[in-house]
Short mmCIF file of C-alpha atoms and ligand atoms in Angstrom, two decimals:
data_model
loop_
_atom_site.label_atom_id
_atom_site.label_comp_id
_atom_site.label_asym_id
_atom_site.label_seq_id
_atom_site.Cartn_x
_atom_site.Cartn_y
_atom_site.Cartn_z
CA UNK A 1 -37.78 46.24 26.11
CA UNK A 2 -40.62 46.45 23.53
CA UNK A 3 -41.73 43.44 21.69
CA UNK A 4 -40.82 45.03 18.38
CA UNK A 5 -37.60 46.82 17.47
CA UNK A 6 -36.96 49.49 14.88
CA UNK A 7 -34.19 49.11 12.38
CA UNK A 8 -32.86 51.34 9.65
CA UNK A 9 -32.05 50.03 6.22
CA UNK A 10 -31.61 52.14 3.07
CA UNK A 11 -33.21 55.07 4.83
CA UNK A 12 -36.33 52.99 5.53
CA UNK A 13 -37.75 52.10 8.94
CA UNK A 14 -39.32 48.73 9.66
CA UNK A 15 -40.21 46.61 12.64
CA UNK A 16 -38.55 43.32 13.61
CA UNK A 17 -39.40 40.69 16.21
CA UNK A 18 -37.29 40.17 19.29
CA UNK A 19 -35.84 36.95 17.88
CA UNK A 20 -35.01 38.67 14.58
CA UNK A 21 -33.27 41.38 16.54
CA UNK A 22 -31.22 38.83 18.54
CA UNK A 23 -30.41 36.95 15.34
CA UNK A 24 -29.10 40.12 13.75
CA UNK A 25 -26.82 40.59 16.78
CA UNK A 26 -25.53 37.04 16.35
CA UNK A 27 -25.05 37.34 12.59
CA UNK A 28 -23.21 40.64 12.96
CA UNK A 29 -20.80 38.96 15.37
CA UNK A 30 -20.48 35.63 13.57
CA UNK A 31 -16.73 35.96 13.01
CA UNK A 32 -16.02 36.67 16.65
CA UNK A 33 -18.38 33.88 17.78
CA UNK A 34 -16.62 31.46 15.43
CA UNK A 35 -13.25 32.47 16.85
CA UNK A 36 -14.47 32.12 20.45
CA UNK A 37 -15.98 28.72 19.78
CA UNK A 38 -12.83 27.37 18.07
CA UNK A 39 -10.70 28.71 20.93
CA UNK A 40 -12.98 27.09 23.49
CA UNK A 41 -12.89 23.75 21.63
CA UNK A 42 -9.08 23.82 21.46
CA UNK A 43 -8.65 24.78 25.10
CA UNK A 44 -11.29 22.43 26.51
CA UNK A 45 -9.60 19.51 28.28
CA UNK A 46 -12.57 17.23 27.64
CA UNK A 47 -12.12 17.57 23.84
CA UNK A 48 -8.75 15.83 23.52
CA UNK A 49 -9.23 15.00 19.83
CA UNK A 50 -8.79 18.67 18.93
CA UNK A 51 -5.17 18.57 20.19
CA UNK A 52 -3.92 16.82 17.10
CA UNK A 53 -5.76 19.13 14.67
CA UNK A 54 -4.91 22.53 13.23
CA UNK A 55 -7.46 25.25 14.07
CA UNK A 56 -8.23 25.60 10.34
CA UNK A 57 -9.48 22.01 10.18
CA UNK A 58 -11.50 22.44 13.38
CA UNK A 59 -13.04 25.59 11.92
CA UNK A 60 -13.59 24.23 8.39
CA UNK A 61 -17.45 24.16 8.23
CA UNK A 62 -18.16 26.06 11.49
CA UNK A 63 -19.20 29.47 9.98
CA UNK A 64 -21.84 27.73 7.81
CA UNK A 65 -23.08 25.73 10.80
CA UNK A 66 -23.40 28.89 12.92
CA UNK A 67 -25.19 30.77 10.12
CA UNK A 68 -27.64 27.87 9.82
CA UNK A 69 -28.27 27.83 13.59
CA UNK A 70 -28.94 31.59 13.57
CA UNK A 71 -31.31 31.34 10.60
CA UNK A 72 -33.29 28.51 12.14
CA UNK A 73 -33.39 30.45 15.41
CA UNK A 74 -34.91 33.47 13.73
CA UNK A 75 -37.50 31.16 12.22
CA UNK A 76 -36.91 32.66 8.81
CA UNK A 77 -36.75 30.82 5.54
CA UNK A 78 -38.52 27.76 6.96
CA UNK A 79 -38.27 25.73 3.75
CA UNK A 80 -34.51 26.19 3.63
CA UNK A 81 -34.37 25.28 7.29
CA UNK A 82 -35.59 21.82 6.49
CA UNK A 83 -32.96 21.19 3.89
CA UNK A 84 -29.54 22.79 3.66
CA UNK A 85 -29.59 24.42 7.13
CA UNK A 86 -30.63 21.16 8.73
CA UNK A 87 -27.84 19.43 6.83
CA UNK A 88 -25.23 21.65 8.45
CA UNK A 89 -25.56 19.68 11.69
CA UNK A 90 -25.09 16.51 9.67
CA UNK A 91 -21.99 17.90 8.00
CA UNK A 92 -20.55 18.71 11.41
CA UNK A 93 -21.03 15.14 12.65
CA UNK A 94 -19.57 13.77 9.42
CA UNK A 95 -16.47 15.97 9.68
CA UNK A 96 -15.94 15.11 13.33
CA UNK A 97 -16.26 11.39 12.59
CA UNK A 98 -13.47 11.70 10.02
CA UNK A 99 -11.40 13.68 12.54
CA UNK A 100 -11.90 10.86 15.06
CA UNK A 101 -13.81 12.82 17.68
CA UNK A 102 -15.91 10.73 20.04
CA UNK A 103 -19.59 11.39 20.61
CA UNK A 104 -19.06 13.00 24.05
CA UNK A 105 -16.66 15.48 22.49
CA UNK A 106 -19.28 16.55 19.93
CA UNK A 107 -21.85 17.02 22.73
CA UNK A 108 -19.24 19.06 24.60
CA UNK A 109 -18.70 21.29 21.53
CA UNK A 110 -22.43 22.16 21.45
CA UNK A 111 -22.40 22.79 25.20
CA UNK A 112 -19.55 25.28 24.72
CA UNK A 113 -21.45 26.93 21.88
CA UNK A 114 -24.53 27.43 24.06
CA UNK A 115 -22.37 29.05 26.72
CA UNK A 116 -20.80 31.45 24.21
CA UNK A 117 -24.12 32.40 22.57
CA UNK A 118 -25.94 33.09 25.84
CA UNK A 119 -22.99 35.15 27.08
CA UNK A 120 -23.01 37.16 23.84
CA UNK A 121 -26.81 37.77 24.05
CA UNK A 122 -26.80 38.55 27.76
CA UNK A 123 -27.21 42.38 27.49
CA UNK A 124 -30.05 42.03 24.94
CA UNK A 125 -31.76 39.29 26.95
CA UNK A 126 -31.55 41.35 30.15
CA UNK A 127 -33.29 44.18 28.34
CA UNK A 128 -36.09 41.85 27.12
CA UNK A 129 -39.34 40.93 28.83
CA UNK A 130 -39.46 37.64 30.85
CA UNK A 131 -41.62 36.05 28.16
CA UNK A 132 -39.17 37.07 25.45
CA UNK A 133 -36.28 35.68 27.50
CA UNK A 134 -38.02 32.34 28.03
CA UNK A 135 -38.93 32.14 24.34
CA UNK A 136 -35.40 33.07 23.14
CA UNK A 137 -33.62 30.68 25.53
CA UNK A 138 -36.01 27.81 24.78
CA UNK A 139 -35.78 28.30 21.01
CA UNK A 140 -32.00 28.61 20.97
CA UNK A 141 -31.68 25.48 23.15
CA UNK A 142 -34.08 23.63 20.89
CA UNK A 143 -32.28 24.66 17.68
CA UNK A 144 -28.85 23.70 19.02
CA UNK A 145 -30.16 20.38 20.36
CA UNK A 146 -31.69 19.63 16.98
CA UNK A 147 -28.38 20.41 15.22
CA UNK A 148 -26.59 18.21 17.74
CA UNK A 149 -29.03 15.36 17.06
CA UNK A 150 -28.35 15.72 13.33
CA UNK A 151 -24.62 15.69 14.03
CA UNK A 152 -24.97 12.51 16.10
CA UNK A 153 -26.95 10.85 13.34
CA UNK A 154 -24.44 11.54 10.57
CA UNK A 155 -21.54 10.81 12.93
CA UNK A 156 -23.00 7.38 13.66
CA UNK A 157 -23.61 6.71 9.96
CA UNK A 158 -20.03 7.66 9.07
CA UNK A 159 -18.62 5.55 11.90
CA UNK A 160 -20.74 2.61 10.75
CA UNK A 161 -19.44 2.90 7.21
CA UNK A 162 -15.86 3.20 8.58
CA UNK A 163 -16.48 0.04 10.57
CA UNK A 164 -17.83 -1.73 7.51
CA UNK A 165 -14.70 -0.73 5.56
CA UNK A 166 -12.52 -1.90 8.39
CA UNK A 167 -14.39 -5.17 8.55
CA UNK A 168 -13.93 -5.61 4.82
CA UNK A 169 -10.22 -4.81 5.06
CA UNK A 170 -9.82 -7.24 7.95
CA UNK A 171 -11.49 -9.95 5.90
CA UNK A 172 -9.09 -9.27 3.02
CA UNK A 173 -6.07 -9.22 5.35
CA UNK A 174 -7.26 -12.45 6.88
CA UNK A 175 -7.59 -14.06 3.46
CA UNK A 176 -4.11 -12.81 2.51
CA UNK A 177 -2.67 -14.21 5.76
CA UNK A 178 -4.30 -17.58 5.14
CA UNK A 179 -2.87 -17.56 1.60
CA UNK A 180 0.59 -16.66 2.94
CA UNK A 181 0.46 -19.44 5.53
CA UNK A 182 -0.64 -21.91 2.87
CA UNK A 183 2.12 -20.70 0.54
CA UNK A 184 4.59 -21.06 3.35
CA UNK A 185 3.44 -24.60 4.01
CA UNK A 186 3.62 -25.34 0.26
CA UNK A 187 7.14 -23.89 0.11
CA UNK A 188 8.21 -25.92 3.11
CA UNK A 189 6.88 -29.19 1.74
CA UNK A 190 8.36 -28.37 -1.67
CA UNK A 191 11.73 -27.60 -0.09
CA UNK A 192 11.68 -30.79 1.99
CA UNK A 193 10.79 -32.80 -1.08
CA UNK A 194 13.52 -31.12 -3.17
CA UNK A 195 16.14 -31.81 -0.52
CA UNK A 196 14.93 -35.36 0.08
CA UNK A 197 15.49 -36.56 -3.52
CA UNK A 198 19.17 -35.56 -3.86
CA UNK A 199 19.87 -36.65 -0.27
CA UNK A 200 18.49 -40.11 -1.03
CA UNK A 201 20.79 -40.21 -4.07
CA UNK A 202 23.80 -39.10 -2.04
CA UNK A 203 23.17 -41.74 0.60
CA UNK A 204 22.49 -44.42 -2.04
CA UNK A 205 25.64 -43.72 -4.08
CA UNK A 206 27.85 -43.34 -1.01
CA UNK A 207 26.52 -46.65 0.31
CA UNK A 208 27.21 -48.34 -3.04
CA UNK A 209 30.68 -46.82 -3.19
CA UNK A 210 31.49 -48.07 0.34
CA UNK A 211 30.20 -51.57 -0.33
CA UNK A 212 32.16 -51.81 -3.57
CA UNK A 213 35.26 -50.64 -1.73
CA UNK A 214 34.73 -53.35 0.90
CA UNK A 215 34.30 -56.08 -1.73
CA UNK A 216 36.98 -54.87 -4.16
CA UNK A 217 39.10 -52.12 -2.64
CA UNK A 218 40.28 -50.31 -5.77
CA UNK A 219 40.51 -46.56 -5.74
CA UNK A 220 39.69 -45.34 -9.20
CA UNK A 221 37.39 -47.64 -11.04
CA UNK A 222 35.08 -46.01 -13.63
CA UNK A 223 32.05 -47.08 -11.56
CA UNK A 224 33.30 -45.45 -8.40
CA UNK A 225 34.12 -42.24 -10.22
CA UNK A 226 30.58 -42.17 -11.59
CA UNK A 227 29.15 -42.62 -8.09
CA UNK A 228 31.32 -39.87 -6.68
CA UNK A 229 30.23 -37.59 -9.53
CA UNK A 230 26.58 -38.27 -8.69
CA UNK A 231 27.21 -37.51 -5.02
CA UNK A 232 28.85 -34.24 -6.03
CA UNK A 233 26.05 -33.22 -8.42
CA UNK A 234 23.33 -33.92 -5.89
CA UNK A 235 25.32 -32.26 -3.10
CA UNK A 236 25.70 -29.13 -5.25
CA UNK A 237 21.97 -29.09 -5.92
CA UNK A 238 21.21 -29.12 -2.20
CA UNK A 239 23.78 -26.39 -1.60
CA UNK A 240 22.20 -24.21 -4.32
CA UNK A 241 18.75 -24.80 -2.90
CA UNK A 242 19.90 -23.84 0.60
CA UNK A 243 21.86 -20.80 -0.65
CA UNK A 244 19.00 -19.52 -2.81
CA UNK A 245 16.50 -20.03 0.01
CA UNK A 246 18.74 -18.11 2.39
CA UNK A 247 19.14 -15.35 -0.19
CA UNK A 248 15.39 -15.04 -0.74
CA UNK A 249 14.75 -14.91 2.99
CA UNK A 250 17.37 -12.19 3.46
CA UNK A 251 15.59 -10.10 0.79
CA UNK A 252 12.26 -10.51 2.58
CA UNK A 253 13.88 -9.49 5.86
CA UNK A 254 15.37 -6.40 4.14
CA UNK A 255 18.88 -7.18 5.42
CA UNK A 256 20.57 -6.89 2.00
CA UNK A 257 22.85 -3.88 1.51
CA UNK A 258 23.72 -2.59 -1.96
CA UNK A 259 27.30 -1.69 -2.90
CA UNK A 260 27.04 0.73 -5.81
CA UNK A 261 30.11 1.52 -7.91
CA UNK A 262 30.83 2.62 -11.46
CA UNK A 263 30.21 -0.35 -13.78
CA UNK A 264 30.79 -0.78 -17.50
CA UNK A 265 27.60 -2.60 -18.49
CA UNK A 266 28.95 -3.85 -21.84
CA UNK A 267 31.88 -5.54 -20.08
CA UNK A 268 29.59 -6.98 -17.41
CA UNK A 269 27.34 -8.39 -20.14
CA UNK A 270 30.36 -9.93 -21.90
CA UNK A 271 31.47 -11.68 -18.73
CA UNK A 272 27.96 -13.15 -18.15
CA UNK A 273 27.84 -14.36 -21.76
CA UNK A 274 31.32 -15.93 -21.60
CA UNK A 275 30.40 -17.89 -18.48
CA UNK A 276 27.25 -19.28 -20.15
CA UNK A 277 28.65 -19.77 -23.67
CA UNK A 278 29.34 -23.49 -23.27
CA UNK A 279 25.74 -24.16 -22.08
CA UNK A 280 24.46 -22.34 -25.19
CA UNK A 281 26.78 -24.30 -27.46
CA UNK A 282 25.87 -27.68 -25.92
CA UNK A 283 22.22 -27.03 -26.85
CA UNK A 284 23.12 -25.70 -30.31
CA UNK A 285 21.38 -22.36 -29.72
CA UNK A 286 22.26 -19.02 -31.28
CA UNK A 287 23.18 -16.22 -28.92
CA UNK A 288 22.90 -12.56 -29.97
CA UNK A 289 24.26 -9.91 -27.60
CA UNK A 290 24.11 -6.12 -27.88
CA UNK A 291 24.99 -3.13 -25.70
CA UNK A 292 24.47 0.57 -26.52
CA UNK A 293 26.05 3.05 -26.21
CA UNK A 294 29.49 1.55 -25.86
CA UNK A 295 30.91 1.98 -23.24
CA UNK A 296 27.77 2.18 -21.09
CA UNK A 297 29.06 3.32 -17.72
CA UNK A 298 26.60 3.46 -14.81
CA UNK A 299 26.58 3.53 -11.04
CA UNK A 300 25.12 0.29 -9.68
CA UNK A 301 25.72 -2.85 -7.62
CA UNK A 302 27.51 -4.94 -10.28
CA UNK A 303 27.15 -8.26 -8.44
CA UNK A 304 23.34 -7.89 -8.15
CA UNK A 305 23.01 -6.73 -11.75
CA UNK A 306 25.12 -9.65 -12.94
CA UNK A 307 22.89 -12.00 -10.96
CA UNK A 308 19.75 -10.55 -12.61
CA UNK A 309 21.12 -10.95 -16.14
CA UNK A 310 22.61 -14.39 -15.61
CA UNK A 311 19.45 -15.80 -13.94
CA UNK A 312 17.39 -14.61 -16.90
CA UNK A 313 19.86 -15.96 -19.48
CA UNK A 314 20.21 -19.30 -17.63
CA UNK A 315 16.42 -19.69 -17.82
CA UNK A 316 16.35 -18.69 -21.48
CA UNK A 317 18.90 -21.45 -22.20
CA UNK A 318 17.17 -23.95 -19.93
CA UNK A 319 13.71 -23.50 -21.44
CA UNK A 320 14.69 -23.20 -25.13
CA UNK A 321 15.19 -26.28 -27.29
CA UNK A 322 16.02 -24.59 -30.61
CA UNK A 323 16.43 -21.06 -31.94
CA UNK A 324 17.94 -17.86 -30.64
CA UNK A 325 18.53 -16.17 -27.33
CA UNK A 326 18.96 -12.40 -27.45
CA UNK A 327 20.40 -10.25 -24.67
CA UNK A 328 20.40 -6.46 -25.05
CA UNK A 329 21.38 -3.67 -22.69
CA UNK A 330 20.55 -0.13 -23.65
CA UNK A 331 20.45 3.30 -22.07
CA UNK A 332 16.98 4.77 -22.67
CA UNK A 333 15.29 8.14 -22.22
CA UNK A 334 14.95 9.54 -18.73
CA UNK A 335 18.26 8.01 -17.60
CA UNK A 336 17.20 4.37 -17.40
CA UNK A 337 18.96 1.13 -18.22
CA UNK A 338 16.84 -1.34 -20.19
CA UNK A 339 17.83 -5.02 -20.21
CA UNK A 340 15.96 -7.35 -22.56
CA UNK A 341 16.43 -11.13 -22.49
CA UNK A 342 14.35 -12.97 -25.09
CA UNK A 343 14.21 -16.54 -26.29
CA UNK A 344 12.39 -18.77 -28.76
CA UNK A 345 11.66 -21.37 -26.09
CA UNK A 346 8.66 -23.18 -24.69
CA UNK A 347 6.93 -19.97 -23.50
CA UNK A 348 4.74 -19.43 -20.44
CA UNK A 349 0.93 -19.32 -20.31
CA UNK A 350 -0.87 -16.13 -19.19
CA UNK A 351 -2.07 -17.90 -16.01
CA UNK A 352 1.46 -19.02 -15.08
CA UNK A 353 2.87 -15.56 -15.88
CA UNK A 354 0.96 -14.22 -12.87
CA UNK A 355 2.81 -16.51 -10.43
CA UNK A 356 6.11 -16.80 -12.22
CA UNK A 357 7.98 -14.51 -9.78
CA UNK A 358 6.69 -16.33 -6.66
CA UNK A 359 9.32 -18.30 -4.74
CA UNK A 360 9.37 -22.04 -5.57
CA UNK A 361 6.85 -21.64 -8.37
CA UNK A 362 7.60 -23.91 -11.32
CA UNK A 363 5.45 -24.43 -14.37
CA UNK A 364 4.24 -28.00 -14.61
CA UNK A 365 5.85 -29.27 -17.82
CA UNK A 366 4.07 -31.98 -19.84
CA UNK A 367 7.44 -33.78 -20.21
CA UNK A 368 8.57 -32.87 -16.70
CA UNK A 369 11.51 -35.27 -16.67
CA UNK A 370 13.27 -33.24 -19.39
CA UNK A 371 13.89 -30.14 -17.26
CA UNK A 372 14.93 -31.07 -13.75
CA UNK A 373 17.69 -28.60 -12.87
CA UNK A 374 15.44 -25.73 -11.74
CA UNK A 375 14.28 -25.15 -8.18
CA UNK A 376 11.85 -22.29 -8.77
CA UNK A 377 13.85 -19.55 -7.07
CA UNK A 378 15.72 -17.94 -9.99
CA UNK A 379 12.96 -15.53 -11.02
CA UNK A 380 11.94 -14.80 -7.43
CA UNK A 381 15.53 -13.70 -6.78
CA UNK A 382 15.51 -11.60 -9.98
CA UNK A 383 12.25 -9.89 -8.96
CA UNK A 384 13.58 -9.11 -5.47
CA UNK A 385 16.85 -7.73 -6.86
CA UNK A 386 15.05 -5.56 -9.41
CA UNK A 387 12.91 -4.16 -6.60
CA UNK A 388 16.03 -3.59 -4.50
CA UNK A 389 17.53 -1.57 -7.37
CA UNK A 390 14.29 0.48 -7.66
CA UNK A 391 13.46 -0.99 -11.06
CA UNK A 392 10.66 -2.84 -12.78
CA UNK A 393 10.41 -6.17 -14.55
CA UNK A 394 7.95 -7.21 -17.24
CA UNK A 395 7.30 -10.47 -19.01
CA UNK A 396 5.75 -11.12 -22.40
CA UNK A 397 5.37 -14.71 -23.40
CA UNK A 398 3.50 -17.05 -25.69
CA UNK A 399 3.39 -20.81 -25.42
CA UNK A 400 5.54 -22.40 -28.12
CA UNK A 401 6.80 -19.04 -29.38
CA UNK A 402 9.08 -17.78 -26.62
CA UNK A 403 9.49 -15.33 -23.75
CA UNK A 404 10.84 -11.81 -23.36
CA UNK A 405 11.86 -10.47 -19.95
CA UNK A 406 12.38 -6.69 -19.81
CA UNK A 407 14.06 -5.06 -16.84
CA UNK A 408 14.19 -1.26 -16.50
CA UNK A 409 16.46 0.22 -13.81
CA UNK A 410 17.13 3.84 -12.93
CA UNK A 411 20.72 4.74 -13.72
CA UNK A 412 21.27 7.37 -11.03
P1 ADP B 501 13.67 -22.53 -12.07
O1 ADP B 501 14.86 -22.69 -11.20
O2 ADP B 501 12.65 -23.60 -11.94
O3 ADP B 501 14.02 -22.23 -13.48
P2 ADP B 501 12.75 -19.87 -11.92
O4 ADP B 501 12.23 -19.09 -10.78
O5 ADP B 501 13.93 -19.35 -12.60
O6 ADP B 501 12.95 -21.31 -11.41
O7 ADP B 501 11.59 -20.02 -12.96
C1 ADP B 501 10.32 -20.42 -12.51
C2 ADP B 501 9.59 -21.15 -13.61
O8 ADP B 501 9.33 -20.25 -14.68
C3 ADP B 501 10.41 -22.25 -14.25
O9 ADP B 501 10.22 -23.46 -13.56
C4 ADP B 501 9.86 -22.31 -15.66
O10 ADP B 501 8.74 -23.13 -15.69
C5 ADP B 501 9.41 -20.88 -15.93
N1 ADP B 501 10.37 -20.12 -16.74
C6 ADP B 501 11.32 -19.27 -16.32
N2 ADP B 501 11.98 -18.71 -17.35
C7 ADP B 501 11.43 -19.22 -18.47
C8 ADP B 501 11.67 -19.03 -19.87
N3 ADP B 501 12.61 -18.20 -20.32
N4 ADP B 501 10.89 -19.72 -20.73
C9 ADP B 501 9.90 -20.54 -20.29
N5 ADP B 501 9.64 -20.77 -18.99
C10 ADP B 501 10.38 -20.12 -18.09
#
């Protein structure tokens, strides 16, 4: 074969070098070469990472990479070679890093490419002079090796940044785990403390009752009745604490099953209000209740919904000294039920608002002895139930002004 070839373009004749001629062969067949390479990558047993990918994602940037290799091989457009063409190798390594290839698999891809290209050029190479063959083979090897080196470089960079991200995530997870363990320990010591106080009372009053019975065995003295009442009150507190703790833990385990049925919300609201009316009256508070439209019939788990509303209203009563408590249920746009419970009570600071739905969290009150009934689980239960019913809960509050809890639940 002559060192120069003749080509025809727009009726003109011009000469091209052997490498230019081989490049033209490659460029003319780029689609077929791409196909062959993708097929070889998919079928190659040593490139297992390709098994989980679609051929489109394996191919993705391949035509551009091949075009760049061919251009560099021809030695044309040297300036471009140093920039965007060179970057094609980098892009390949980057893509394969994201696709979770390992470095041997990338090397194997380039090995397969060499095989395909030399096979494709075989007839032209056989017709070339020995010097031309040596030059073409050496250049093509060199170009592909260079692309492979660029791929390795960007692959390593990407993997390093993935590792850094992972490291960062692990640090965050670790911090979260430490926080959870600490919370758990806090909850446990809180629970133990909360159980210890009423238990001490129960034992103390029972002891007193027994001793009084031994000294003066009368059945129904006023004193004894008072002691029994104390034992009952403290016993109930422990029972509530244990029940609420069990309930919270069953939510976290995801073992709660909903029982949806058609519920008249206005009636449900009335029954909650009736059960809490005496507590409102004892404190001399005003209670305003509203429900629209009437009747408001929806499909939901009535027991859970009742629990949400009554926990919020119980708190509103508990943390309000004077003023009004308002409870409204309303069907709103987009088929949602909106429940608003507001009070003119002591309010909650912005800092405490962030932890208010955490189990066992209680706001430290300046006159802590005035509000002792709570155990810090009411709102945690509300939050879990709202989540269970696919809804959202929001709190707006201002110290000394009052609090408004808004729950929005999908009706369907
Ligand atoms: P608790 O049984 O202590 O009331 P909750 O989980 O129901 O537990 O509430 C957690 C804390 O949030 C309470 O201890 C109280 O400090 C605060 N809180 C809840 N509701 C209100 C409210 N309506 N107004 C002011 N503070 C509230």
